[in-house]
mmCIF file of C-alpha atoms and ligand atoms in Angstrom:
data_model
loop_
_atom_site.group_PDB
_atom_site.id
_atom_site.type_symbol
_atom_site.label_atom_id
_atom_site.label_comp_id
_atom_site.label_asym_id
_atom_site.label_seq_id
_atom_site.Cartn_x
_atom_site.Cartn_y
_atom_site.Cartn_z
ATOM 1 C CA MET A 528 23.093 -45.308 -54.543
ATOM 2 C CA ILE A 529 19.918 -45.847 -52.610
ATOM 3 C CA SER A 530 16.538 -45.449 -54.323
ATOM 4 C CA LEU A 531 13.810 -43.724 -52.511
ATOM 5 C CA ASP A 532 11.377 -44.330 -55.289
ATOM 6 C CA TRP A 533 8.009 -45.088 -54.373
ATOM 7 C CA CYS A 534 6.833 -48.455 -55.615
ATOM 8 C CA SER A 535 3.342 -49.697 -55.901
ATOM 9 C CA THR A 536 2.649 -52.722 -53.824
ATOM 10 C CA GLU A 537 -0.711 -53.477 -55.463
ATOM 11 C CA GLN A 538 0.119 -56.939 -56.887
ATOM 12 C CA LYS A 539 3.512 -57.481 -55.568
ATOM 13 C CA GLN A 540 4.491 -58.742 -52.226
ATOM 14 C CA ASN A 541 6.369 -56.208 -50.251
ATOM 15 C CA LEU A 542 9.334 -57.974 -48.598
ATOM 16 C CA LEU A 543 9.523 -55.366 -45.896
ATOM 17 C CA ASP A 544 6.515 -56.963 -44.446
ATOM 18 C CA PHE A 545 8.448 -60.159 -43.512
ATOM 19 C CA ASP A 546 10.550 -61.006 -40.747
ATOM 20 C CA ARG A 547 13.161 -63.864 -41.107
ATOM 21 C CA GLU A 548 10.621 -66.605 -40.364
ATOM 22 C CA ALA A 549 8.103 -65.252 -42.724
ATOM 23 C CA LEU A 550 10.744 -64.695 -45.403
ATOM 24 C CA THR A 551 12.098 -68.186 -44.994
ATOM 25 C CA ALA A 552 8.551 -69.547 -45.536
ATOM 26 C CA TYR A 553 8.141 -67.305 -48.595
ATOM 27 C CA PHE A 554 11.446 -68.814 -50.056
ATOM 28 C CA ALA A 555 10.398 -72.293 -49.201
ATOM 29 C CA SER A 556 7.154 -71.614 -51.052
ATOM 30 C CA MET A 557 9.409 -70.772 -54.170
ATOM 31 C CA GLY A 558 11.347 -74.014 -53.448
ATOM 32 C CA GLU A 559 14.361 -72.167 -52.175
ATOM 33 C CA LYS A 560 16.627 -72.879 -49.165
ATOM 34 C CA SER A 561 16.394 -70.969 -45.964
ATOM 35 C CA PHE A 562 19.731 -69.105 -46.356
ATOM 36 C CA ARG A 563 18.162 -67.182 -49.159
ATOM 37 C CA ALA A 564 16.176 -65.392 -46.453
ATOM 38 C CA THR A 565 19.265 -64.210 -44.590
ATOM 39 C CA GLN A 566 20.964 -63.233 -47.697
ATOM 40 C CA LEU A 567 17.989 -61.100 -48.712
ATOM 41 C CA MET A 568 17.678 -59.592 -45.262
ATOM 42 C CA LYS A 569 21.336 -58.434 -45.419
ATOM 43 C CA TRP A 570 20.786 -57.007 -48.798
ATOM 44 C CA ILE A 571 17.682 -55.065 -47.836
ATOM 45 C CA HIS A 572 18.280 -53.950 -44.218
ATOM 46 C CA GLN A 573 22.041 -53.853 -44.056
ATOM 47 C CA ALA A 574 23.154 -52.881 -47.504
ATOM 48 C CA GLY A 575 20.060 -50.774 -48.138
ATOM 49 C CA VAL A 576 19.694 -52.366 -51.612
ATOM 50 C CA THR A 577 16.086 -52.653 -52.894
ATOM 51 C CA ASP A 578 16.809 -53.634 -56.677
ATOM 52 C CA PHE A 579 16.998 -57.348 -56.841
ATOM 53 C CA GLN A 580 19.210 -57.167 -59.854
ATOM 54 C CA GLN A 581 21.999 -55.785 -57.695
ATOM 55 C CA MET A 582 21.885 -58.840 -55.321
ATOM 56 C CA ASP A 583 24.696 -60.470 -56.887
ATOM 57 C CA ASN A 584 24.845 -63.602 -54.691
ATOM 58 C CA LEU A 585 21.388 -64.505 -55.635
ATOM 59 C CA PRO A 586 21.131 -66.732 -58.821
ATOM 60 C CA LYS A 587 19.863 -64.828 -61.877
ATOM 61 C CA VAL A 588 16.730 -66.927 -62.128
ATOM 62 C CA LEU A 589 15.773 -66.115 -58.604
ATOM 63 C CA ARG A 590 16.396 -62.410 -59.110
ATOM 64 C CA LEU A 591 14.138 -62.542 -62.052
ATOM 65 C CA ALA A 592 11.463 -64.465 -60.188
ATOM 66 C CA LEU A 593 11.493 -62.012 -57.339
ATOM 67 C CA GLU A 594 11.242 -59.039 -59.619
ATOM 68 C CA LYS A 595 8.087 -60.468 -61.070
ATOM 69 C CA LYS A 596 6.369 -61.159 -57.726
ATOM 70 C CA ALA A 597 7.978 -58.991 -55.084
ATOM 71 C CA VAL A 598 9.168 -55.595 -54.326
ATOM 72 C CA VAL A 599 10.868 -53.750 -51.559
ATOM 73 C CA ALA A 600 8.501 -50.757 -51.131
ATOM 74 C CA ASN A 601 9.385 -47.854 -48.832
ATOM 75 C CA LEU A 602 7.321 -44.992 -47.707
ATOM 76 C CA GLN A 603 7.746 -41.704 -49.657
ATOM 77 C CA VAL A 604 9.657 -38.991 -48.009
ATOM 78 C CA VAL A 605 7.446 -35.840 -47.970
ATOM 79 C CA SER A 606 9.715 -33.527 -46.011
ATOM 80 C CA ASP A 607 12.913 -33.739 -44.031
ATOM 81 C CA ALA A 608 13.222 -31.092 -41.397
ATOM 82 C CA LEU A 609 16.280 -30.422 -39.134
ATOM 83 C CA SER A 610 16.007 -28.672 -35.813
ATOM 84 C CA THR A 611 18.644 -26.349 -34.519
ATOM 85 C CA ASP A 612 19.384 -29.014 -31.825
ATOM 86 C CA GLY A 613 20.032 -31.691 -34.361
ATOM 87 C CA THR A 614 16.751 -33.490 -34.144
ATOM 88 C CA ARG A 615 15.489 -34.480 -37.452
ATOM 89 C CA LYS A 616 11.849 -35.172 -38.473
ATOM 90 C CA TRP A 617 10.645 -36.946 -41.603
ATOM 91 C CA LEU A 618 7.053 -36.716 -42.861
ATOM 92 C CA LEU A 619 6.362 -39.950 -44.695
ATOM 93 C CA GLN A 620 3.606 -40.729 -46.969
ATOM 94 C CA LEU A 621 1.842 -44.086 -47.049
ATOM 95 C CA ALA A 622 0.505 -45.603 -50.257
ATOM 96 C CA ASP A 623 -2.942 -44.522 -49.388
ATOM 97 C CA GLY A 624 -2.113 -40.817 -48.886
ATOM 98 C CA ASN A 625 -1.883 -40.802 -45.116
ATOM 99 C CA VAL A 626 1.248 -39.122 -43.767
ATOM 100 C CA ILE A 627 3.024 -40.201 -40.641
ATOM 101 C CA GLU A 628 6.023 -38.842 -38.731
ATOM 102 C CA THR A 629 9.376 -40.286 -37.620
ATOM 103 C CA VAL A 630 11.885 -38.451 -35.433
ATOM 104 C CA PHE A 631 15.637 -38.969 -35.005
ATOM 105 C CA ILE A 632 17.084 -37.594 -31.710
ATOM 106 C CA PRO A 633 20.902 -37.570 -31.554
ATOM 107 C CA GLU A 634 22.444 -37.502 -28.114
ATOM 108 C CA ALA A 635 26.027 -37.825 -26.809
ATOM 109 C CA GLY A 636 26.759 -41.578 -27.481
ATOM 110 C CA ARG A 637 23.550 -42.564 -28.973
ATOM 111 C CA GLY A 638 20.964 -41.813 -31.633
ATOM 112 C CA THR A 639 17.210 -42.650 -30.958
ATOM 113 C CA LEU A 640 14.702 -43.070 -33.656
ATOM 114 C CA CYS A 641 11.106 -42.492 -32.682
ATOM 115 C CA ILE A 642 8.800 -44.612 -34.833
ATOM 116 C CA SER A 643 5.056 -44.456 -35.464
ATOM 117 C CA SER A 644 2.817 -47.512 -35.381
ATOM 118 C CA GLN A 645 -0.536 -46.215 -36.601
ATOM 119 C CA ALA A 646 -1.883 -43.721 -38.900
ATOM 120 C CA GLY A 647 -3.318 -41.340 -36.251
ATOM 121 C CA CYS A 648 -4.294 -42.789 -32.959
ATOM 122 C CA ALA A 649 -7.712 -43.978 -31.449
ATOM 123 C CA LEU A 650 -6.842 -43.275 -27.809
ATOM 124 C CA ASP A 651 -7.660 -39.637 -27.745
ATOM 125 C CA CYS A 652 -5.399 -38.720 -24.817
ATOM 126 C CA SER A 653 -6.502 -35.164 -23.858
ATOM 127 C CA PHE A 654 -3.001 -33.498 -24.014
ATOM 128 C CA CYS A 655 -1.715 -35.215 -27.288
ATOM 129 C CA ALA A 656 -1.672 -33.636 -30.801
ATOM 130 C CA THR A 657 -1.714 -37.044 -32.483
ATOM 131 C CA GLY A 658 -5.094 -37.821 -30.842
ATOM 132 C CA ARG A 659 -6.681 -34.692 -32.245
ATOM 133 C CA GLN A 660 -5.998 -36.004 -35.795
ATOM 134 C CA GLY A 661 -8.290 -38.885 -35.241
ATOM 135 C CA PHE A 662 -7.461 -42.298 -36.383
ATOM 136 C CA ASN A 663 -7.116 -43.966 -39.698
ATOM 137 C CA ARG A 664 -5.501 -47.419 -39.606
ATOM 138 C CA ASN A 665 -2.852 -49.559 -38.333
ATOM 139 C CA LEU A 666 0.518 -49.581 -40.118
ATOM 140 C CA THR A 667 1.705 -52.710 -41.756
ATOM 141 C CA THR A 668 5.046 -54.279 -40.759
ATOM 142 C CA GLY A 669 6.604 -52.924 -43.823
ATOM 143 C CA GLU A 670 5.315 -49.354 -43.048
ATOM 144 C CA ILE A 671 6.704 -49.602 -39.638
ATOM 145 C CA ILE A 672 10.182 -50.969 -40.615
ATOM 146 C CA SER A 673 10.348 -48.668 -43.588
ATOM 147 C CA GLN A 674 10.831 -45.836 -41.122
ATOM 148 C CA LEU A 675 13.862 -47.426 -39.739
ATOM 149 C CA TRP A 676 15.162 -48.425 -43.220
ATOM 150 C CA LEU A 677 14.688 -44.749 -44.601
ATOM 151 C CA ALA A 678 16.286 -43.145 -41.447
ATOM 152 C CA ALA A 679 19.106 -45.581 -41.488
ATOM 153 C CA GLN A 680 19.931 -44.803 -45.229
ATOM 154 C CA LEU A 681 19.286 -41.122 -45.002
ATOM 155 C CA LEU A 682 21.620 -40.772 -41.904
ATOM 156 C CA ASP A 683 24.175 -42.964 -43.468
ATOM 157 C CA ASN A 684 24.234 -40.646 -46.525
ATOM 158 C CA ASP A 685 24.792 -37.747 -44.291
ATOM 159 C CA SER A 686 28.552 -38.506 -44.226
ATOM 160 C CA LYS A 687 29.522 -35.292 -42.265
ATOM 161 C CA SER A 688 27.446 -36.016 -39.270
ATOM 162 C CA GLY A 689 28.298 -39.725 -38.608
ATOM 163 C CA LYS A 690 24.954 -40.175 -36.867
ATOM 164 C CA ARG A 691 23.768 -43.655 -36.256
ATOM 165 C CA ILE A 692 20.692 -45.072 -34.759
ATOM 166 C CA THR A 693 21.528 -47.067 -31.666
ATOM 167 C CA ASN A 694 18.102 -47.057 -30.148
ATOM 168 C CA VAL A 695 14.431 -47.324 -31.376
ATOM 169 C CA VAL A 696 11.360 -46.108 -29.316
ATOM 170 C CA MET A 697 7.807 -46.922 -30.467
ATOM 171 C CA MET A 698 6.784 -43.435 -29.142
ATOM 172 C CA GLY A 699 5.604 -41.947 -32.337
ATOM 173 C CA MET A 700 2.070 -41.594 -33.534
ATOM 174 C CA GLY A 701 -0.286 -44.308 -32.394
ATOM 175 C CA GLU A 702 -0.638 -46.959 -29.783
ATOM 176 C CA PRO A 703 1.779 -49.766 -30.673
ATOM 177 C CA LEU A 704 -0.144 -52.489 -28.515
ATOM 178 C CA LEU A 705 -3.290 -51.926 -30.593
ATOM 179 C CA ASN A 706 -1.133 -52.969 -33.725
ATOM 180 C CA PHE A 707 0.213 -55.966 -31.842
ATOM 181 C CA ASP A 708 1.194 -58.362 -34.679
ATOM 182 C CA ASN A 709 2.584 -55.878 -37.043
ATOM 183 C CA VAL A 710 4.591 -54.137 -34.245
ATOM 184 C CA VAL A 711 6.068 -57.461 -32.953
ATOM 185 C CA ARG A 712 7.134 -58.583 -36.425
ATOM 186 C CA ALA A 713 8.809 -55.264 -36.973
ATOM 187 C CA ILE A 714 10.695 -55.498 -33.675
ATOM 188 C CA ARG A 715 11.656 -58.991 -34.541
ATOM 189 C CA ILE A 716 13.284 -57.352 -37.784
ATOM 190 C CA MET A 717 14.924 -54.669 -35.695
ATOM 191 C CA MET A 718 16.473 -57.171 -33.402
ATOM 192 C CA ASP A 719 17.578 -59.645 -36.114
ATOM 193 C CA ASP A 720 21.279 -59.883 -36.515
ATOM 194 C CA PHE A 721 20.733 -60.234 -40.277
ATOM 195 C CA ALA A 722 18.921 -56.909 -40.241
ATOM 196 C CA TYR A 723 19.586 -54.027 -37.768
ATOM 197 C CA GLY A 724 20.794 -56.292 -34.898
ATOM 198 C CA LEU A 725 19.614 -53.948 -32.156
ATOM 199 C CA SER A 726 19.804 -55.403 -28.653
ATOM 200 C CA LYS A 727 16.698 -55.917 -26.647
ATOM 201 C CA ARG A 728 17.561 -53.204 -24.205
ATOM 202 C CA ARG A 729 17.709 -50.778 -27.040
ATOM 203 C CA VAL A 730 14.122 -51.244 -28.280
ATOM 204 C CA THR A 731 11.362 -49.756 -26.224
ATOM 205 C CA VAL A 732 7.562 -50.101 -26.680
ATOM 206 C CA SER A 733 5.472 -47.386 -25.263
ATOM 207 C CA THR A 734 1.910 -48.056 -24.264
ATOM 208 C CA ALA A 735 -0.885 -46.076 -22.640
ATOM 209 C CA GLY A 736 -1.690 -49.392 -20.914
ATOM 210 C CA VAL A 737 -3.445 -51.962 -22.991
ATOM 211 C CA VAL A 738 -3.329 -54.727 -20.356
ATOM 212 C CA PRO A 739 -3.983 -57.912 -22.252
ATOM 213 C CA ALA A 740 -1.482 -56.879 -24.929
ATOM 214 C CA MET A 741 1.093 -56.214 -22.196
ATOM 215 C CA ASP A 742 0.626 -59.798 -21.037
ATOM 216 C CA ARG A 743 0.932 -61.170 -24.589
ATOM 217 C CA LEU A 744 3.978 -59.144 -25.281
ATOM 218 C CA ALA A 745 5.833 -60.379 -22.159
ATOM 219 C CA ASP A 746 5.187 -63.861 -23.125
ATOM 220 C CA ILE A 747 6.760 -63.648 -26.488
ATOM 221 C CA LEU A 748 9.423 -60.984 -26.584
ATOM 222 C CA ASP A 749 11.913 -59.426 -24.337
ATOM 223 C CA MET A 750 12.452 -55.646 -24.857
ATOM 224 C CA ARG A 751 12.021 -52.497 -22.793
ATOM 225 C CA LEU A 752 8.482 -51.316 -21.905
ATOM 226 C CA ALA A 753 7.488 -47.740 -21.183
ATOM 227 C CA VAL A 754 4.003 -46.989 -19.760
ATOM 228 C CA SER A 755 2.433 -43.640 -20.151
ATOM 229 C CA LEU A 756 1.046 -43.033 -16.755
ATOM 230 C CA HIS A 757 0.387 -39.243 -16.218
ATOM 231 C CA ALA A 758 -1.967 -39.554 -13.201
ATOM 232 C CA THR A 759 -2.075 -41.293 -9.881
ATOM 233 C CA ASN A 760 -5.828 -41.789 -9.568
ATOM 234 C CA ASP A 761 -8.549 -43.159 -11.820
ATOM 235 C CA LYS A 762 -10.565 -39.912 -11.916
ATOM 236 C CA LEU A 763 -7.720 -37.905 -13.283
ATOM 237 C CA ARG A 764 -6.345 -40.591 -15.488
ATOM 238 C CA ASN A 765 -9.883 -41.264 -17.030
ATOM 239 C CA GLU A 766 -9.810 -37.681 -18.028
ATOM 240 C CA LEU A 767 -6.196 -37.593 -19.460
ATOM 241 C CA VAL A 768 -5.949 -41.155 -20.800
ATOM 242 C CA PRO A 769 -9.415 -42.374 -21.617
ATOM 243 C CA LEU A 770 -8.165 -45.865 -22.038
ATOM 244 C CA ASN A 771 -8.050 -45.828 -18.321
ATOM 245 C CA LYS A 772 -11.737 -46.427 -18.240
ATOM 246 C CA LYS A 773 -11.129 -49.826 -19.642
ATOM 247 C CA TYR A 774 -8.008 -50.716 -17.849
ATOM 248 C CA PRO A 775 -7.846 -48.704 -14.547
ATOM 249 C CA LEU A 776 -4.756 -48.052 -12.556
ATOM 250 C CA LYS A 777 -5.004 -51.162 -10.363
ATOM 251 C CA GLU A 778 -5.097 -53.498 -13.371
ATOM 252 C CA LEU A 779 -2.441 -51.535 -15.053
ATOM 253 C CA PHE A 780 -0.041 -51.933 -12.178
ATOM 254 C CA GLN A 781 -0.781 -55.670 -11.683
ATOM 255 C CA ALA A 782 -0.015 -56.013 -15.450
ATOM 256 C CA CYS A 783 3.404 -54.123 -14.945
ATOM 257 C CA HIS A 784 4.300 -56.508 -12.104
ATOM 258 C CA ARG A 785 3.484 -59.521 -14.205
ATOM 259 C CA PHE A 786 5.547 -58.070 -17.101
ATOM 260 C CA VAL A 787 8.673 -57.608 -15.011
ATOM 261 C CA ASP A 788 8.296 -61.008 -13.568
ATOM 262 C CA LYS A 789 7.858 -62.781 -16.860
ATOM 263 C CA GLN A 790 10.759 -61.062 -18.679
ATOM 264 C CA LYS A 791 14.037 -62.917 -18.683
ATOM 265 C CA ALA A 792 15.917 -59.575 -18.881
ATOM 266 C CA ARG A 793 13.806 -58.021 -15.918
ATOM 267 C CA TYR A 794 14.387 -54.399 -17.167
ATOM 268 C CA ARG A 795 12.958 -51.651 -15.193
ATOM 269 C CA ILE A 796 9.649 -50.315 -16.534
ATOM 270 C CA THR A 797 9.850 -46.610 -17.777
ATOM 271 C CA PHE A 798 6.894 -44.678 -16.590
ATOM 272 C CA GLU A 799 6.193 -41.574 -18.549
ATOM 273 C CA TYR A 800 4.413 -38.663 -16.744
ATOM 274 C CA VAL A 801 3.651 -35.518 -18.736
ATOM 275 C CA LEU A 802 3.759 -32.600 -16.263
ATOM 276 C CA LEU A 803 0.722 -30.318 -16.782
ATOM 277 C CA ASP A 804 0.512 -27.113 -15.009
ATOM 278 C CA GLY A 805 -1.744 -27.288 -12.051
ATOM 279 C CA VAL A 806 -3.246 -30.576 -13.210
ATOM 280 C CA ASN A 807 -0.847 -33.313 -12.009
ATOM 281 C CA ASP A 808 2.317 -31.453 -10.956
ATOM 282 C CA LYS A 809 1.649 -30.670 -7.261
ATOM 283 C CA PRO A 810 3.370 -32.085 -4.111
ATOM 284 C CA GLU A 811 0.425 -34.292 -3.437
ATOM 285 C CA HIS A 812 0.589 -35.870 -6.956
ATOM 286 C CA ALA A 813 4.183 -36.604 -6.388
ATOM 287 C CA ARG A 814 3.549 -38.201 -3.088
ATOM 288 C CA ALA A 815 0.864 -40.468 -4.677
ATOM 289 C CA LEU A 816 3.167 -41.310 -7.433
ATOM 290 C CA ILE A 817 5.866 -42.441 -4.946
ATOM 291 C CA LYS A 818 3.289 -44.699 -3.303
ATOM 292 C CA LEU A 819 2.072 -46.156 -6.555
ATOM 293 C CA LEU A 820 5.608 -46.950 -7.872
ATOM 294 C CA ASP A 821 6.598 -48.626 -4.606
ATOM 295 C CA GLY A 822 7.934 -52.126 -5.074
ATOM 296 C CA LEU A 823 8.249 -51.997 -8.937
ATOM 297 C CA PRO A 824 11.612 -51.739 -10.653
ATOM 298 C CA THR A 825 11.077 -48.360 -12.308
ATOM 299 C CA LEU A 826 12.560 -45.552 -14.184
ATOM 300 C CA LEU A 827 10.486 -42.243 -14.072
ATOM 301 C CA ASN A 828 10.448 -40.191 -17.137
ATOM 302 C CA LEU A 829 9.058 -36.631 -16.366
ATOM 303 C CA ILE A 830 8.081 -34.902 -19.615
ATOM 304 C CA PRO A 831 7.424 -31.250 -19.515
ATOM 305 C CA PHE A 832 4.240 -30.693 -21.653
ATOM 306 C CA ASN A 833 4.913 -29.734 -25.188
ATOM 307 C CA PRO A 834 2.085 -27.162 -25.950
ATOM 308 C CA PHE A 835 0.187 -27.072 -29.326
ATOM 309 C CA GLU A 836 -2.503 -24.843 -30.322
ATOM 310 C CA GLY A 837 -5.817 -25.276 -28.775
ATOM 311 C CA SER A 838 -4.594 -28.008 -26.238
ATOM 312 C CA GLY A 839 -6.012 -26.175 -23.278
ATOM 313 C CA TYR A 840 -2.992 -27.200 -21.051
ATOM 314 C CA LYS A 841 0.068 -25.258 -19.904
ATOM 315 C CA THR A 842 3.634 -26.462 -19.338
ATOM 316 C CA SER A 843 4.491 -26.633 -15.632
ATOM 317 C CA SER A 844 6.871 -24.026 -14.384
ATOM 318 C CA PRO A 845 10.494 -24.860 -14.056
ATOM 319 C CA GLN A 846 10.218 -24.534 -10.299
ATOM 320 C CA ALA A 847 7.185 -26.942 -10.243
ATOM 321 C CA ILE A 848 9.173 -29.443 -12.341
ATOM 322 C CA LYS A 849 12.245 -29.168 -10.049
ATOM 323 C CA ARG A 850 10.178 -29.557 -6.896
ATOM 324 C CA PHE A 851 8.299 -32.542 -8.263
ATOM 325 C CA SER A 852 11.445 -34.297 -9.444
ATOM 326 C CA GLU A 853 13.300 -33.498 -6.178
ATOM 327 C CA GLN A 854 10.440 -35.089 -4.268
ATOM 328 C CA LEU A 855 10.824 -38.379 -6.293
ATOM 329 C CA HIS A 856 14.698 -38.341 -5.929
ATOM 330 C CA LYS A 857 14.238 -38.239 -2.169
ATOM 331 C CA ALA A 858 12.115 -41.321 -2.276
ATOM 332 C CA GLU A 859 14.878 -42.886 -4.186
ATOM 333 C CA ILE A 860 13.077 -43.197 -7.508
ATOM 334 C CA THR A 861 15.388 -42.964 -10.413
ATOM 335 C CA THR A 862 13.970 -39.831 -12.139
ATOM 336 C CA VAL A 863 14.930 -38.074 -15.477
ATOM 337 C CA ILE A 864 13.407 -34.939 -16.880
ATOM 338 C CA ARG A 865 12.965 -35.409 -20.527
ATOM 339 C CA LYS A 866 14.749 -32.599 -22.390
ATOM 340 C CA THR A 867 12.490 -31.197 -25.011
ATOM 341 C CA ARG A 868 13.921 -31.840 -28.372
ATOM 342 C CA GLY A 869 12.995 -30.608 -31.816
ATOM 343 C CA GLU A 870 10.449 -28.151 -30.678
ATOM 344 C CA ASP A 871 11.082 -25.687 -33.503
ATOM 345 C CA ILE A 872 10.054 -28.352 -36.085
ATOM 346 C CA ALA A 873 7.157 -29.663 -34.102
ATOM 347 C CA ALA A 874 8.973 -32.940 -33.413
ATOM 348 C CA ALA A 875 8.702 -33.043 -29.631
ATOM 349 C CA CYS A 876 6.676 -35.710 -27.759
ATOM 350 C CA GLY A 877 2.963 -35.272 -28.423
ATOM 351 C CA GLN A 878 3.512 -32.908 -31.248
ATOM 352 C CA LEU A 879 3.557 -35.381 -34.017
ATOM 353 C CA ALA A 880 0.391 -34.885 -36.095
ATOM 354 C CA GLY A 881 1.229 -35.907 -39.710
ATOM 355 C CA ASN A 882 -1.766 -35.789 -42.011
ATOM 356 C CA ILE A 883 -4.312 -38.428 -41.409
ATOM 357 C CA GLN A 884 -7.471 -39.100 -43.231
ATOM 358 C CA ASP A 885 -9.509 -39.446 -40.080
ATOM 359 C CA LYS A 886 -12.027 -42.331 -40.010
ATOM 360 C CA SER A 887 -12.934 -41.711 -36.450
ATOM 361 C CA ARG A 888 -14.340 -38.202 -37.166
ATOM 362 C CA ARG A 889 -12.676 -37.045 -33.927
ATOM 363 C CA SER A 890 -10.704 -34.293 -35.701
ATOM 364 C CA ARG A 891 -14.095 -32.555 -36.486
ATOM 365 C CA ARG A 892 -14.653 -31.941 -32.836
ATOM 366 C CA PHE A 893 -11.812 -29.582 -32.650
ATOM 367 C CA GLU A 894 -11.994 -26.200 -34.358
ATOM 368 C CA THR A 895 -8.381 -25.381 -33.997
ATOM 369 C CA PRO A 896 -6.193 -25.904 -36.962
ATOM 370 C CA ARG A 897 -4.037 -28.981 -37.144
ATOM 371 C CA PHE A 898 -0.724 -28.615 -35.476
ATOM 372 C CA GLY A 899 2.561 -29.620 -37.091
ATOM 373 C CA MET A 900 1.434 -29.287 -40.631
ATOM 374 C CA LYS A 901 1.292 -26.070 -42.781
HETATM 375 N N1 LIG B 1390 0.422 -44.611 -27.435
HETATM 376 C C1 LIG B 1390 1.574 -44.743 -26.859
HETATM 377 C C2 LIG B 1390 2.784 -44.252 -27.808
HETATM 378 C C3 LIG B 1390 2.871 -42.811 -27.849
HETATM 379 S S1 LIG B 1390 4.236 -42.346 -26.979
HETATM 380 C C4 LIG B 1390 1.702 -44.155 -25.468
HETATM 381 O O1 LIG B 1390 0.813 -43.565 -25.046
HETATM 382 O O2 LIG B 1390 2.731 -44.455 -24.655
HETATM 383 C C5 LIG B 1390 4.211 -40.592 -26.899
HETATM 384 C C6 LIG B 1390 4.598 -40.281 -25.470
HETATM 385 O O3 LIG B 1390 4.569 -38.716 -25.540
HETATM 386 C C7 LIG B 1390 3.564 -40.679 -24.484
HETATM 387 O O4 LIG B 1390 4.100 -40.776 -23.173
HETATM 388 C C8 LIG B 1390 2.590 -39.520 -24.435
HETATM 389 O O5 LIG B 1390 1.902 -39.567 -23.220
HETATM 390 C C9 LIG B 1390 3.566 -38.288 -24.602
HETATM 391 N N2 LIG B 1390 2.836 -37.060 -24.953
HETATM 392 C C10 LIG B 1390 1.764 -37.002 -25.764
HETATM 393 N N3 LIG B 1390 1.518 -35.724 -25.924
HETATM 394 C C11 LIG B 1390 2.445 -35.074 -25.306
HETATM 395 C C12 LIG B 1390 2.595 -33.608 -25.156
HETATM 396 N N4 LIG B 1390 1.769 -32.673 -25.696
HETATM 397 N N5 LIG B 1390 3.673 -33.142 -24.442
HETATM 398 C C13 LIG B 1390 4.540 -34.174 -23.924
HETATM 399 N N6 LIG B 1390 4.388 -35.441 -24.038
HETATM 400 C C14 LIG B 1390 3.344 -35.901 -24.674
#
């Protein structure tokens, strides 16, 4: 039996915050050997056990000591929605009342979990519902990894479906590279053989282009990178992705080249490009995109815009999407059109809104009701 009870972490250390290195140090501070860390990781992340008393290969005194000073505190599941296409979305409440979203997308041969990294988002991309919510704070490592812990347990319990998480994408709410340390620690747990054992090619961090953090990331960890591009000139990108004013396209592409060069795995960079009707979906935009991507090992992900109330944008027509992708195919750029999933439960890209106590006051600028929450 798994327990989804919500524990208060006020005085106790949440062990979900620790990767193996931190957990080893924690046990060392208790005078325990390092193998206790791997035992505990297996209990928590593989067996889904959060009650120390059930961890029967730990000495009883250690179990009691842990119970006094530590806890495995997961997020609280507020709602669990299943789309007609099998996509599943959970609303998860943090201890401070903020609500974030996590989405599971089953596909033939794989299951992708889309994880949030922040409560809200500070970037304010003009076409994204999360941005409208404003920003509250970074998620802790425990809050990030709890999304995976809960999804794995809840899907495992779903015995009929046999669904499994094979891939994780940091493409939920927030900008992962603005929550660098906690995201990196969470990824280390995802990739740890004593925890989830995901291979580096199955974990993707998506960024709007935080250039210095892209360099830092390439220095310390191999995984896949996705860059949210959306425009091929600075004027338009400044409008769509305001972060571009800080890190314009030239700097962003230089960083992409450095990233590929530094990574041992040398995976292609995925570029995400949301197609907005009449804004960035014309033949001249495709031509500019082909030029921009020249010389970089890339995979282009075209995302038909997922509308939300008051966004002010329209989805490109099927003809425009087809024409755009064909132009790129002809230029021999590997291009996929992202299938819209989970639209009926507002789980599609850019529709994640959660329920954020906005500290940025951005949400007040918009008169439209929040999307994605009743
Ligand atoms: N901040 C990171 C992580 C969010 S990923 C980033 O920008 O990459 C979410 C992806 O969904 C991004 O590529 C984003 O541009 C895209 N997206 C946001 N709003 C969207 C919408 N309304 N329709 C389709 N895609 C959207």
